[in-house]
């Protein structure tokens, strides 16, 4: 027997979902329990017998026995879906996130009125949602480069840790994608930095980064004055709402890592910070803004999907605005799990 308890949150944007431990332990062994029974007919009576047709898939060819299958997974999916669709989405802001309990669960991101992403948090819903606020605050939408985060809303369900093995977020992804929603679960939104080997490849046209590129004019705070490049880049990496990956030589205790970066004012934009980095470094370095992140490596490579890049020629920093090329063949690799607990927008080289 399934036992559920629901306690709506006072703001109706979150709710708690639970299933009895007895059922959970049993279902870890078999999510499709089979209850069987049979009766042998020994009576010599002549009245007509009631015949029960076996269920499809039954191995018993007789008409006086059948199999009963209880689909716990489907029942759970139905209840989760009913709860989610009853919640009222709230704007994706830190003010709304901070009132949530530090508990695990699943969540739904809305763009406008449409569910675009379903994810899970194994430890803390506020922490996971907060990371999405940071990421989306650094993305633009439309020709006027409006902040994508301003269009976002969310709902969430607190889910018992024992249910994580059931992958409730996958049940919901499947349900919403069948309706043409949860598109971001299959466009790269929840993925980590793809790595250096993918920098020179054209980004898929349907990828999240191609649809919502990084904002080069987003505000960022850096250490004012002069700072060694090793420390400056490490801090800038933490402050940006998207990843900045740079050459390993900046992590050493010699060479270019000892170059001083003249930061100027503490409050600046990502674009201005990038220009200051190139201005302070020796000739031969290039900082490139790709659709989803920025990179700093020795110049000389071509990046087909680059938004812009900065180099220094005869002591003067030059910004080149790119014409991004996107790969229109095929689709983005399927990601439909919602398991972004290990998501890191700030991965290292």
JSON list of C-alpha atoms in Angstrom, two decimals, residues 30 32 44 66 85-86 95 106 108 127 137 157 180 203 237 271 277 325 336 340:
[
{"chain": "A", "resi": 30, "resn": "UNK", "atom": "CA", "xyz": [11.09, -5.32, -7.46]},
{"chain": "A", "resi": 32, "resn": "UNK", "atom": "CA", "xyz": [6.76, -4.54, -10.57]},
{"chain": "A", "resi": 44, "resn": "UNK", "atom": "CA", "xyz": [-18.28, -32.37, -11.10]},
{"chain": "A", "resi": 66, "resn": "UNK", "atom": "CA", "xyz": [-4.34, -14.60, -14.02]},
{"chain": "A", "resi": 85, "resn": "UNK", "atom": "CA", "xyz": [0.86, 21.00, -11.80]},
{"chain": "A", "resi": 86, "resn": "UNK", "atom": "CA", "xyz": [-0.97, 22.31, -8.71]},
{"chain": "A", "resi": 95, "resn": "UNK", "atom": "CA", "xyz": [14.58, 36.21, -2.10]},
{"chain": "A", "resi": 106, "resn": "UNK", "atom": "CA", "xyz": [13.24, 17.95, -7.39]},
{"chain": "A", "resi": 108, "resn": "UNK", "atom": "CA", "xyz": [11.04, 22.70, -12.19]},
{"chain": "A", "resi": 127, "resn": "UNK", "atom": "CA", "xyz": [21.82, 25.66, -3.09]},
{"chain": "A", "resi": 137, "resn": "UNK", "atom": "CA", "xyz": [21.91, 36.02, -14.69]},
{"chain": "A", "resi": 157, "resn": "UNK", "atom": "CA", "xyz": [9.06, 19.34, -4.26]},
{"chain": "A", "resi": 180, "resn": "UNK", "atom": "CA", "xyz": [6.71, 18.87, -25.76]},
{"chain": "A", "resi": 203, "resn": "UNK", "atom": "CA", "xyz": [28.43, 24.68, -31.13]},
{"chain": "A", "resi": 237, "resn": "UNK", "atom": "CA", "xyz": [36.71, 33.01, -12.35]},
{"chain": "A", "resi": 271, "resn": "UNK", "atom": "CA", "xyz": [34.26, 42.82, -21.16]},
{"chain": "A", "resi": 277, "resn": "UNK", "atom": "CA", "xyz": [43.85, 41.08, -18.60]},
{"chain": "A", "resi": 325, "resn": "UNK", "atom": "CA", "xyz": [29.04, 29.67, -36.73]},
{"chain": "A", "resi": 336, "resn": "UNK", "atom": "CA", "xyz": [17.46, 13.92, -20.24]},
{"chain": "A", "resi": 340, "resn": "UNK", "atom": "CA", "xyz": [22.83, 18.21, -12.34]}
]
